Coordinates of C-alpha atoms and ligand atoms in Angstrom, one line a residue:
M231 CA 53.3 -152.3 -76.7
Y232 CA 52.0 -154.2 -73.7
I233 CA 48.6 -155.3 -72.6
N234 CA 48.2 -157.2 -69.4
G235 CA 51.9 -157.3 -69.1
K236 CA 52.2 -159.2 -72.4
K237 CA 54.2 -157.8 -75.3
I238 CA 52.1 -157.2 -78.4
H239 CA 53.6 -157.7 -81.8
N240 CA 52.4 -155.7 -84.7
T241 CA 51.6 -157.6 -87.9
V242 CA 49.2 -155.1 -89.5
E243 CA 51.5 -154.5 -92.4
N244 CA 50.0 -157.5 -94.1
A245 CA 46.5 -156.0 -94.0
I246 CA 45.5 -154.9 -97.5
N247 CA 42.0 -153.6 -96.7
T248 CA 40.2 -152.0 -93.7
A249 CA 38.5 -155.3 -92.6
Q250 CA 41.8 -157.1 -92.7
Y251 CA 43.3 -154.2 -90.7
V252 CA 40.7 -154.5 -88.0
V253 CA 41.1 -158.2 -87.7
A254 CA 44.9 -157.9 -87.7
R255 CA 44.8 -155.4 -84.8
L256 CA 42.8 -157.9 -82.8
A257 CA 45.0 -160.8 -83.7
D258 CA 48.0 -158.8 -82.6
I259 CA 46.5 -158.6 -79.1
G260 CA 46.8 -162.4 -78.9
I261 CA 43.3 -163.5 -79.9
E262 CA 43.6 -166.8 -81.8
H263 CA 39.9 -167.7 -82.6
S264 CA 36.9 -165.9 -83.8
F265 CA 33.2 -166.9 -83.4
T266 CA 31.1 -166.2 -86.4
V267 CA 27.8 -166.5 -88.1
P268 CA 28.4 -165.0 -91.6
G269 CA 26.1 -162.8 -93.6
D270 CA 26.4 -160.8 -96.9
F271 CA 26.9 -157.4 -95.3
A272 CA 29.7 -158.9 -93.2
F273 CA 31.5 -160.7 -96.1
A274 CA 34.5 -158.3 -95.9
I275 CA 35.1 -159.1 -92.3
D276 CA 34.2 -162.8 -92.7
H277 CA 36.9 -163.0 -95.4
A278 CA 39.4 -161.1 -93.3
L279 CA 38.9 -163.6 -90.5
I280 CA 39.5 -166.7 -92.6
N281 CA 42.5 -165.0 -94.3
N282 CA 44.3 -164.0 -91.1
E283 CA 46.8 -166.7 -90.5
K284 CA 46.9 -166.1 -86.7
I285 CA 43.1 -166.7 -86.4
K286 CA 41.0 -169.8 -86.6
N287 CA 37.5 -168.9 -87.5
I288 CA 34.8 -171.0 -85.7
I289 CA 31.4 -171.1 -87.3
N290 CA 28.7 -171.3 -84.6
A291 CA 25.1 -172.6 -84.8
N292 CA 23.6 -169.2 -84.2
E293 CA 24.7 -165.7 -83.0
L294 CA 23.5 -166.1 -79.4
N295 CA 25.6 -169.3 -79.1
A296 CA 28.5 -167.4 -80.8
S297 CA 28.3 -164.7 -78.2
Y298 CA 28.4 -167.1 -75.3
C299 CA 31.2 -169.0 -76.9
A300 CA 33.2 -165.7 -77.3
D301 CA 32.4 -164.9 -73.7
G302 CA 33.8 -168.2 -72.5
Y303 CA 36.8 -167.9 -74.7
A304 CA 37.6 -164.4 -73.4
R305 CA 37.3 -165.4 -69.8
V306 CA 40.4 -167.6 -70.5
K307 CA 42.3 -165.7 -73.1
G308 CA 41.5 -162.1 -72.0
A309 CA 39.6 -161.1 -75.1
A310 CA 37.6 -162.6 -78.0
I311 CA 36.3 -161.8 -81.4
L312 CA 32.6 -162.2 -82.2
C313 CA 31.5 -161.5 -85.8
T314 CA 27.9 -161.1 -86.9
T315 CA 25.9 -159.5 -89.7
Y316 CA 23.9 -156.3 -89.7
A317 CA 20.7 -156.2 -87.6
V318 CA 19.5 -159.8 -87.6
G319 CA 22.9 -161.2 -86.6
E320 CA 24.0 -158.6 -84.1
L321 CA 20.6 -158.4 -82.4
S322 CA 20.5 -162.1 -81.9
A323 CA 23.9 -161.9 -80.2
L324 CA 22.9 -159.1 -77.8
N325 CA 21.9 -161.0 -74.7
G326 CA 25.2 -162.7 -74.8
V327 CA 27.2 -159.5 -75.4
M328 CA 25.2 -157.8 -72.6
G329 CA 26.2 -160.7 -70.3
S330 CA 29.8 -160.1 -71.2
K331 CA 29.3 -156.4 -70.2
A332 CA 27.8 -157.4 -66.9
E333 CA 30.5 -159.8 -66.1
N334 CA 33.5 -157.7 -67.3
V335 CA 34.5 -159.8 -70.3
V336 CA 36.2 -158.2 -73.3
V337 CA 34.4 -159.3 -76.5
F338 CA 35.1 -157.3 -79.7
H339 CA 31.8 -157.5 -81.5
L340 CA 32.4 -157.0 -85.2
V341 CA 29.4 -156.2 -87.4
G342 CA 29.3 -155.8 -91.1
T343 CA 26.9 -153.1 -92.3
P344 CA 25.2 -152.5 -95.7
N345 CA 27.0 -151.1 -98.7
D346 CA 27.3 -147.4 -99.6
A347 CA 24.7 -147.4 -102.5
A348 CA 22.0 -148.9 -100.4
V349 CA 22.6 -146.4 -97.6
A350 CA 22.9 -143.4 -99.9
K351 CA 19.8 -144.1 -101.9
R352 CA 17.8 -145.3 -98.9
K353 CA 17.0 -148.6 -100.7
Q354 CA 14.7 -151.1 -99.2
V355 CA 17.0 -154.0 -98.6
H356 CA 16.9 -157.1 -96.4
H357 CA 17.6 -156.8 -92.6
T358 CA 16.1 -153.3 -92.5
L359 CA 12.6 -152.1 -91.4
G360 CA 12.0 -151.1 -95.0
D361 CA 12.1 -147.4 -94.1
G362 CA 15.4 -146.6 -95.8
E363 CA 16.9 -145.9 -92.4
Y364 CA 20.2 -147.7 -91.6
G365 CA 20.9 -146.3 -88.2
N366 CA 18.0 -148.1 -86.4
F367 CA 20.2 -150.7 -84.6
F368 CA 23.5 -149.0 -83.7
A369 CA 22.3 -147.7 -80.4
L370 CA 20.9 -151.1 -79.4
S371 CA 24.2 -152.9 -80.0
A372 CA 26.3 -150.1 -78.6
A373 CA 24.3 -150.4 -75.4
A374 CA 25.9 -153.8 -74.8
A375 CA 29.4 -152.4 -75.2
C376 CA 31.6 -149.8 -73.4
V377 CA 32.8 -148.3 -76.7
F378 CA 31.5 -148.0 -80.2
A379 CA 33.3 -147.2 -83.4
N380 CA 32.3 -147.2 -87.1
I381 CA 35.7 -148.1 -88.7
T382 CA 36.4 -146.5 -92.0
P383 CA 39.5 -146.4 -94.2
D384 CA 40.4 -142.9 -92.9
N385 CA 39.9 -143.4 -89.2
A386 CA 40.9 -147.1 -88.8
R387 CA 44.2 -146.7 -87.0
R388 CA 43.1 -143.9 -84.7
E389 CA 39.8 -145.6 -83.9
M390 CA 41.1 -149.1 -83.3
N391 CA 43.6 -147.6 -80.8
R392 CA 40.7 -146.0 -79.0
V393 CA 38.5 -149.0 -79.1
I394 CA 41.2 -151.4 -77.8
R395 CA 42.3 -149.0 -75.1
E396 CA 38.7 -148.5 -73.8
A397 CA 37.7 -152.2 -73.9
F398 CA 40.7 -153.1 -71.8
K399 CA 40.3 -150.2 -69.5
Y400 CA 36.8 -151.3 -68.5
R401 CA 37.1 -155.0 -69.4
K402 CA 33.8 -154.9 -71.3
P403 CA 32.7 -155.5 -74.9
A404 CA 33.5 -153.2 -77.8
Y405 CA 31.1 -152.7 -80.7
I406 CA 32.8 -152.2 -84.1
T407 CA 30.9 -151.7 -87.3
V408 CA 32.6 -151.8 -90.8
S409 CA 30.5 -151.3 -93.9
L410 CA 30.8 -153.8 -96.7
D411 CA 32.4 -151.2 -99.0
D412 CA 34.7 -149.7 -96.4
G413 CA 35.8 -153.2 -95.4
N414 CA 37.1 -153.8 -98.9
R415 CA 38.9 -150.4 -99.2
P416 CA 42.6 -149.9 -98.3
V417 CA 43.3 -148.0 -95.0
T418 CA 44.1 -144.3 -95.6
D419 CA 44.2 -143.1 -92.0
P420 CA 47.5 -141.2 -91.7
T421 CA 47.8 -141.8 -88.0
L422 CA 51.3 -143.2 -87.5
D423 CA 51.3 -145.0 -84.1
D424 CA 49.3 -148.1 -84.9
N425 CA 49.9 -149.4 -81.4
N426 CA 49.0 -146.4 -79.3
C427 CA 46.4 -148.3 -77.3
H428 CA 48.4 -148.7 -74.1
E429 CA 46.5 -149.1 -70.9
I430 CA 46.3 -145.8 -69.2
N431 CA 48.2 -145.1 -65.9
S432 CA 46.8 -143.8 -62.7
N433 CA 47.0 -140.1 -61.8
P434 CA 50.1 -140.1 -59.5
E435 CA 48.5 -137.8 -56.9
Q436 CA 45.3 -139.7 -56.7
L437 CA 47.3 -143.0 -56.5
N438 CA 49.1 -141.5 -53.5
Q439 CA 45.9 -140.4 -51.9
A440 CA 44.4 -143.9 -52.4
T441 CA 47.5 -145.6 -51.0
E442 CA 47.4 -143.3 -47.9
L443 CA 43.6 -144.0 -47.5
V444 CA 44.2 -147.7 -47.3
L445 CA 47.4 -147.5 -45.2
S446 CA 45.8 -145.3 -42.6
A447 CA 42.7 -147.6 -42.4
L448 CA 45.1 -150.5 -42.0
A449 CA 47.0 -148.7 -39.2
K450 CA 43.8 -148.2 -37.2
A451 CA 42.4 -151.6 -37.7
N452 CA 42.9 -154.7 -35.6
K453 CA 40.8 -157.2 -37.5
V454 CA 41.1 -157.0 -41.2
V455 CA 39.5 -159.4 -43.7
A456 CA 39.9 -159.4 -47.5
I457 CA 37.2 -160.3 -50.1
P458 CA 38.8 -160.9 -53.5
S459 CA 36.6 -160.3 -56.5
I460 CA 36.4 -162.2 -59.8
K461 CA 37.4 -158.9 -61.5
L462 CA 41.0 -159.6 -60.3
D463 CA 41.0 -162.4 -62.8
R464 CA 39.4 -160.3 -65.5
Y465 CA 42.2 -157.7 -65.1
G466 CA 44.9 -160.4 -64.9
I467 CA 46.0 -159.3 -61.4
T468 CA 45.0 -162.1 -59.2
N469 CA 48.6 -163.0 -58.3
K470 CA 49.3 -159.5 -57.3
A471 CA 46.3 -159.5 -55.0
I472 CA 47.4 -162.8 -53.5
K473 CA 50.8 -161.3 -52.7
L474 CA 49.1 -158.4 -51.0
I475 CA 46.9 -160.7 -48.9
E476 CA 49.9 -162.8 -48.0
K477 CA 52.1 -159.8 -47.1
L478 CA 49.3 -158.4 -44.8
D479 CA 48.7 -161.9 -43.5
I480 CA 45.0 -161.3 -43.3
P481 CA 42.2 -163.9 -43.7
F482 CA 40.1 -163.9 -46.9
V483 CA 36.7 -165.2 -47.7
I484 CA 35.1 -165.9 -51.0
M485 CA 31.6 -165.0 -52.2
P486 CA 29.7 -167.2 -54.8
H487 CA 30.3 -165.0 -57.9
D488 CA 34.0 -164.8 -57.0
K489 CA 34.4 -168.5 -56.4
A490 CA 37.9 -170.0 -57.0
T491 CA 39.4 -166.5 -57.8
I492 CA 41.9 -167.5 -55.1
S493 CA 42.3 -171.2 -54.1
E494 CA 40.0 -172.3 -51.4
H495 CA 43.0 -174.4 -50.1
H496 CA 45.1 -171.3 -49.5
R497 CA 46.2 -171.2 -45.8
Q498 CA 44.5 -167.8 -45.3
Y499 CA 41.2 -168.9 -46.8
T500 CA 38.6 -168.5 -44.1
G501 CA 35.5 -169.7 -45.8
F502 CA 32.5 -169.2 -48.1
Y503 CA 30.7 -165.9 -47.4
A504 CA 27.1 -165.6 -48.5
G505 CA 24.8 -164.3 -45.9
L506 CA 23.0 -167.1 -44.0
L507 CA 24.4 -169.7 -46.4
S508 CA 28.0 -168.9 -45.2
D509 CA 30.3 -171.5 -43.7
E510 CA 29.8 -171.8 -40.0
G511 CA 31.8 -169.0 -38.3
T512 CA 32.7 -167.2 -41.5
S513 CA 30.0 -164.6 -41.3
D514 CA 31.1 -163.7 -37.8
I515 CA 34.7 -163.2 -38.8
V516 CA 33.7 -160.9 -41.7
E517 CA 31.0 -159.0 -39.9
E518 CA 33.0 -158.5 -36.6
A519 CA 36.1 -157.3 -38.5
D520 CA 36.8 -153.6 -38.2
L521 CA 38.1 -153.3 -41.8
I522 CA 37.1 -155.2 -44.9
L523 CA 39.2 -154.8 -48.0
N524 CA 37.0 -155.6 -51.0
I525 CA 39.7 -156.2 -53.5
G526 CA 38.4 -155.8 -57.0
D527 CA 34.8 -154.6 -56.4
A528 CA 33.1 -157.8 -55.4
L529 CA 29.3 -157.3 -55.6
W530 CA 26.8 -157.3 -52.7
S531 CA 24.3 -158.9 -55.1
D532 CA 21.4 -161.2 -54.3
F533 CA 23.3 -164.4 -55.0
N534 CA 26.5 -163.2 -53.3
T535 CA 24.6 -162.4 -50.1
A536 CA 22.1 -165.4 -50.3
G537 CA 19.2 -163.1 -50.9
F538 CA 20.5 -160.1 -48.9
T539 CA 20.7 -162.1 -45.7
N540 CA 24.2 -160.9 -44.8
N541 CA 24.6 -158.5 -41.9
L542 CA 27.6 -156.5 -42.8
D543 CA 28.1 -152.8 -42.0
L544 CA 29.2 -151.6 -45.4
S545 CA 30.8 -148.5 -43.8
K546 CA 33.6 -150.7 -42.7
V547 CA 34.4 -151.7 -46.3
I548 CA 37.1 -150.1 -48.5
N549 CA 36.4 -150.9 -52.1
L550 CA 39.5 -151.3 -54.1
A551 CA 37.8 -151.3 -57.4
P552 CA 39.6 -151.8 -60.7
L553 CA 39.5 -148.0 -61.5
F554 CA 38.8 -146.2 -58.2
V555 CA 39.0 -146.6 -54.5
E556 CA 36.1 -145.8 -52.2
D557 CA 35.4 -145.7 -48.5
K558 CA 32.3 -144.5 -46.7
K559 CA 33.4 -140.8 -47.2
Q560 CA 34.9 -140.5 -50.6
R561 CA 35.7 -142.0 -54.0
I562 CA 39.2 -141.5 -55.4
T563 CA 39.1 -141.9 -59.2
N564 CA 41.9 -142.4 -61.8
V565 CA 43.4 -145.1 -59.6
Y566 CA 44.2 -148.4 -61.4
L567 CA 44.1 -151.4 -59.1
S568 CA 47.1 -153.0 -60.5
E569 CA 49.2 -149.9 -59.6
L570 CA 47.5 -149.5 -56.3
I571 CA 48.4 -153.0 -55.3
D572 CA 52.1 -152.4 -56.4
S573 CA 52.1 -149.2 -54.3
L574 CA 50.6 -151.0 -51.3
L575 CA 53.0 -153.9 -51.7
S576 CA 56.0 -151.6 -51.5
K577 CA 54.6 -150.0 -48.3
V578 CA 52.7 -152.4 -46.1
S579 CA 54.3 -154.8 -43.6
A580 CA 52.6 -157.6 -41.8
K581 CA 51.3 -156.0 -38.7
N582 CA 49.8 -158.7 -36.6
Y583 CA 46.3 -158.9 -38.2
K584 CA 46.2 -162.6 -37.3
P585 CA 42.5 -163.2 -36.6
K586 CA 41.7 -163.0 -32.9
Y587 CA 39.5 -165.9 -33.5
D588 CA 39.9 -169.5 -34.5
K589 CA 39.7 -170.3 -38.2
P590 CA 36.3 -171.8 -38.8
K591 CA 36.1 -175.5 -39.5
L592 CA 35.6 -175.4 -43.2
Q593 CA 33.1 -177.6 -44.9
N594 CA 34.6 -180.9 -46.0
L595 CA 32.9 -182.9 -48.6
P596 CA 30.2 -185.0 -46.9
A597 CA 30.7 -188.8 -47.1
L598 CA 29.1 -190.6 -50.0
N599 CA 26.3 -193.0 -49.6
N600 CA 24.6 -195.1 -52.2
T601 CA 21.9 -192.6 -53.3
L602 CA 22.1 -190.4 -56.3
S603 CA 20.9 -186.9 -55.5
L604 CA 21.9 -183.3 -56.5
Q605 CA 24.1 -183.2 -53.4
S606 CA 25.7 -186.6 -53.9
F607 CA 26.3 -185.8 -57.6
Y608 CA 28.5 -182.9 -56.6
I609 CA 30.4 -184.9 -54.1
H610 CA 31.2 -187.5 -56.8
L611 CA 32.1 -184.7 -59.2
L612 CA 34.4 -182.9 -56.8
N613 CA 36.2 -186.1 -55.9
F614 CA 36.7 -186.7 -59.6
L615 CA 38.1 -183.2 -60.5
N616 CA 41.8 -182.5 -60.7
K617 CA 44.0 -179.5 -61.2
N618 CA 44.0 -179.8 -65.0
D619 CA 40.2 -179.5 -65.2
T620 CA 38.1 -176.5 -66.0
L621 CA 34.7 -176.6 -64.5
V622 CA 31.9 -174.7 -66.3
V623 CA 28.6 -174.5 -64.5
E624 CA 25.3 -173.3 -65.8
T625 CA 22.8 -171.0 -64.0
G626 CA 20.2 -173.1 -62.1
S627 CA 20.4 -175.6 -59.4
S628 CA 23.7 -176.7 -61.0
S629 CA 25.4 -173.6 -59.9
L630 CA 23.4 -172.7 -56.8
N631 CA 24.5 -175.8 -54.8
L632 CA 28.1 -176.0 -55.8
P633 CA 29.8 -172.9 -54.4
K634 CA 29.6 -174.0 -50.8
F635 CA 32.0 -176.9 -51.5
P636 CA 35.7 -176.1 -52.1
I637 CA 36.9 -177.2 -55.5
P638 CA 40.3 -178.8 -55.9
D639 CA 43.4 -176.6 -55.8
G640 CA 44.1 -175.5 -59.4
T641 CA 40.8 -176.5 -60.9
K642 CA 39.5 -173.5 -62.9
Y643 CA 35.9 -172.5 -62.5
H644 CA 33.4 -170.5 -64.6
N645 CA 29.8 -169.5 -64.1
Q646 CA 27.7 -166.5 -65.2
T647 CA 26.6 -165.6 -61.7
L648 CA 25.4 -162.1 -62.2
W649 CA 23.9 -162.1 -65.7
G650 CA 22.5 -165.6 -65.2
S651 CA 21.2 -166.3 -68.7
I652 CA 20.4 -169.9 -69.0
G653 CA 21.9 -171.6 -72.1
W654 CA 25.2 -169.7 -71.6
A655 CA 27.2 -172.6 -70.3
T656 CA 27.0 -175.1 -73.2
P657 CA 28.5 -172.7 -75.8
A658 CA 30.7 -171.0 -73.2
A659 CA 32.2 -174.5 -72.5
L660 CA 33.1 -174.7 -76.2
G661 CA 34.8 -171.3 -76.1
I662 CA 36.7 -172.3 -72.9
A663 CA 37.8 -175.6 -74.4
L664 CA 39.1 -173.9 -77.5
A665 CA 40.9 -171.3 -75.4
N666 CA 42.7 -173.8 -73.3
P667 CA 43.0 -177.2 -75.0
D668 CA 45.5 -178.5 -72.4
S669 CA 42.7 -178.4 -69.7
R670 CA 39.8 -180.8 -69.8
T671 CA 36.6 -178.8 -69.9
I672 CA 33.8 -180.2 -67.7
L673 CA 30.3 -178.8 -68.2
V674 CA 27.5 -179.2 -65.7
T675 CA 24.2 -178.0 -67.1
G676 CA 20.5 -178.5 -66.2
E677 CA 18.6 -180.0 -69.1
G678 CA 16.3 -177.0 -69.4
S679 CA 19.2 -174.6 -69.9
H680 CA 20.8 -177.0 -72.2
Q681 CA 17.7 -177.0 -74.5
L682 CA 18.3 -173.3 -75.3
T683 CA 21.7 -173.8 -76.9
L684 CA 22.4 -177.5 -77.3
N685 CA 22.8 -177.2 -81.1
E686 CA 26.3 -176.1 -80.2
L687 CA 27.1 -179.8 -79.7
G688 CA 27.4 -180.0 -83.5
V689 CA 30.1 -177.3 -83.4
M690 CA 31.9 -179.1 -80.6
G691 CA 31.9 -182.3 -82.8
R692 CA 33.0 -180.4 -85.9
Y693 CA 36.0 -178.8 -84.3
K694 CA 36.8 -181.9 -82.3
V695 CA 36.8 -180.6 -78.8
N696 CA 36.4 -183.2 -76.1
P697 CA 34.5 -181.9 -73.1
I698 CA 32.8 -184.0 -70.4
I699 CA 29.2 -182.9 -70.3
F700 CA 26.9 -183.6 -67.4
C701 CA 23.3 -182.9 -68.3
L702 CA 21.3 -182.9 -65.0
N703 CA 17.8 -184.1 -65.9
N704 CA 15.4 -183.3 -63.2
N705 CA 12.3 -183.2 -65.3
G706 CA 11.9 -179.4 -65.7
Y707 CA 12.9 -176.0 -64.6
M708 CA 13.5 -176.9 -61.0
V709 CA 14.9 -173.5 -59.9
E710 CA 11.7 -171.9 -61.0
R711 CA 9.7 -174.4 -59.1
A712 CA 11.7 -173.7 -56.0
L713 CA 11.3 -169.9 -56.3
E714 CA 7.5 -170.0 -56.9
L715 CA 4.9 -169.8 -54.3
D716 CA 2.8 -172.1 -56.5
P717 CA 4.9 -175.3 -56.1
D718 CA 4.2 -176.8 -59.5
P719 CA 3.1 -174.5 -62.3
S720 CA 2.9 -176.3 -65.6
Y721 CA 5.1 -173.7 -67.3
D722 CA 8.1 -175.4 -65.6
D723 CA 7.6 -178.6 -67.5
L724 CA 9.8 -179.3 -70.5
A725 CA 9.9 -181.2 -73.8
Q726 CA 11.4 -184.6 -73.0
L727 CA 14.4 -185.2 -75.3
I728 CA 16.4 -188.3 -75.7
Y729 CA 19.6 -186.6 -74.4
T730 CA 22.0 -189.5 -74.9
K731 CA 21.2 -189.5 -78.7
L732 CA 22.2 -185.8 -79.1
P733 CA 26.0 -186.3 -79.6
E734 CA 25.4 -188.8 -82.4
A735 CA 22.6 -186.7 -84.0
F736 CA 24.9 -183.6 -83.9
G737 CA 27.7 -185.5 -85.6
C738 CA 30.0 -185.8 -82.6
Q739 CA 32.1 -188.8 -83.8
N740 CA 33.1 -191.5 -81.2
W741 CA 31.7 -189.7 -78.2
L742 CA 30.7 -191.7 -75.2
A743 CA 27.1 -191.2 -74.3
L744 CA 25.7 -192.6 -71.1
K745 CA 22.6 -192.2 -68.9
V746 CA 23.0 -192.8 -65.2
E747 CA 20.3 -193.3 -62.6
T748 CA 22.2 -194.6 -59.6
A749 CA 25.3 -193.6 -57.6
A750 CA 27.1 -196.7 -58.8
Q751 CA 26.4 -196.0 -62.4
L752 CA 27.6 -192.4 -62.0
E753 CA 30.8 -193.6 -60.4
Q754 CA 31.4 -196.0 -63.2
A755 CA 30.7 -193.4 -65.8
L756 CA 33.2 -191.0 -64.2
Q757 CA 35.9 -193.6 -64.4
Q758 CA 35.2 -194.2 -68.0
A759 CA 35.1 -190.5 -68.8
R760 CA 38.5 -189.8 -67.2
T761 CA 40.3 -192.0 -69.7
Y762 CA 38.1 -191.5 -72.7
Q763 CA 39.9 -189.3 -75.3
N764 CA 36.9 -188.0 -77.2
G765 CA 33.9 -186.1 -75.8
V766 CA 31.8 -187.6 -73.1
Y767 CA 28.1 -186.9 -72.6
I768 CA 26.4 -188.1 -69.4
E769 CA 22.8 -187.6 -68.6
V770 CA 22.2 -187.7 -64.9
I771 CA 18.7 -188.5 -63.8
L772 CA 17.7 -186.5 -60.6
G773 CA 14.5 -185.9 -58.7
K774 CA 12.0 -183.3 -59.8
Y775 CA 12.0 -181.6 -56.3
D776 CA 15.6 -182.5 -55.4
Y777 CA 16.4 -178.8 -54.5
G778 CA 19.6 -179.3 -52.6
T779 CA 20.7 -177.1 -49.7
A780 CA 20.9 -173.7 -51.5
L781 CA 17.5 -174.0 -53.3
N782 CA 15.9 -175.2 -50.1
F783 CA 17.3 -172.1 -48.5
F784 CA 16.0 -169.7 -51.2
N785 CA 12.7 -171.5 -51.2
S786 CA 12.3 -170.7 -47.5
H787 CA 13.6 -167.1 -47.9
L788 CA 11.4 -165.9 -50.8
K789 CA 10.3 -163.0 -48.7
E790 CA 13.8 -161.5 -48.3
M791 CA 14.5 -162.1 -52.0
Y792 CA 11.4 -160.7 -53.5
G793 CA 9.5 -159.1 -50.7
K794 CA 7.0 -162.0 -51.0
Ligands
TPP170 C1 17.6 -166.7 -70.8 C2 16.9 -167.0 -69.5 N1 15.6 -167.4 -69.5 C3 15.0 -167.7 -68.4 C4 15.6 -167.7 -67.2 C5 14.9 -168.1 -65.9 N2 15.5 -169.3 -65.4 C6 16.4 -169.4 -64.4 S1 16.8 -170.9 -64.0 C7 15.7 -171.6 -65.0 C8 15.5 -173.1 -65.1 C9 16.7 -173.8 -65.5 O1 16.4 -175.1 -65.7 P1 17.4 -176.3 -65.7 O2 18.6 -175.9 -66.6 O3 16.7 -177.5 -66.1 O4 18.0 -176.3 -64.3 P2 17.2 -176.8 -62.9 O5 16.8 -175.6 -62.3 O6 16.1 -177.7 -63.3 O7 18.3 -177.5 -62.2 C10 15.0 -170.6 -65.7 C11 13.9 -170.8 -66.7 C12 17.0 -167.3 -67.2 N3 17.7 -167.2 -66.1 N4 17.6 -167.0 -68.4
MG171 MG1 16.1 -179.1 -64.9

């Protein structure tokens, strides 16, 4: 069996009970870590996770952190396992799992549910509302997934096939419950084909129709621009999309959510496109084109369009979404983008779509001076990054100001642009570091966001990951300040922590912890960090109203954003 072009080996024979079977199926997909907070109703799954030799079970500080950690891991590995206990555990994880749903990340959320006797006799047990009702929470957790299955001994093979197939089809979380008793029983499901969870193919007729639709639009067009979406990465088809863009020889632009999907150093890269925040000249190229290929369903969201300040006639866009193709007149379903790109690649030739305009002068990194500001922090950081680094950036001014600058060729980049739940980045960085230990994970977080999930530092120390963490301390929730009409409400003030003591307090042995207040100190800290083998924690002191370009922009466009 193949998923994402990778052969899957079946090792479920070793599974003795249903919980072990569930875990073995997920291990066979290639998942090598699980993220867990245990609980008595989940003991069967918790045991199965520690007993599966292909999986290393990570114990997180809480379920929300575990869900963010799983999300980060899955962005790199393609899928992750998150394991929580009934009600109290699963509900604590929901914000994170819902974020994975919004951002097309495959997380298998395994939840252990109460034993048969408690359910049958409607006993008043812990983690319930005391009403004898055990079904109160299934719909809540299922809402954060694209598929839900209660796995029992007699449906395990069939249902795991369905769950895996659906999760990969939609690239969204799956919610899997296993009761404590069922988890300990042997699998009795007679279904033979354990591995019948292949990705589904396109309908051939609809695939032809979609190919023709794109080809005929291309034939009529003179100026064509591509906008690649981050979903290409989620579906593992970025390289195919690059081949298509290269074969067509068309310019492409990148929106904030889709940053670094394709290298910003590619010769056809034509700039950052986000409404009025776009690179100079880039908006004109997109908005004056007569055909825009949205490859992978990039969003026209608030952050992608700098608060809806773009001026694009959407009727010129063909959306090549992961599972359908759509133009202004029709939507053709049952078309899988991977196959559509193959089909187009075999048929298109490079007509001369060369832009009838000059490539805009893309923004270079501004020169450094001796001041330390949000803007200069990023210039220092971007000069420091290399192709072996993975940059994880939190929601807030940390992420709003970065996308305009190209990151180095090969540096990987992660941000939760659509869901935007602060606190995500610290645990996500742990998941990302575990998923790719050969890359140095570099986290940039505001101190307010960090306060939500910073107890995951202890887990980083425990499992000996060695990120470089920048905690940008600007004395509060600066984004909120910038987006408020009242410039300084007291609810944007924060507890003042001694950030540089956190690694030690959380048991991170031999971490380097530094506080920098000037550009020279930052530069020196970066040099130390690069050669330091263990984790590095750098608190960067920035101004309370140092909004940077993007926040200044949003601050002056509150009307477009919110109708204020
Ligand atoms: C879970 C969650 N709660 C609240 C918010 C609203 N929010 C967005 S940014 C932000 C402030 C972030 O502060 P900090 O991390 O210090 O970054 P700064 O804006 O100061 O750079 C808040 C509270 C959110 N996005 N997510
Ligand atoms: Mg802050």
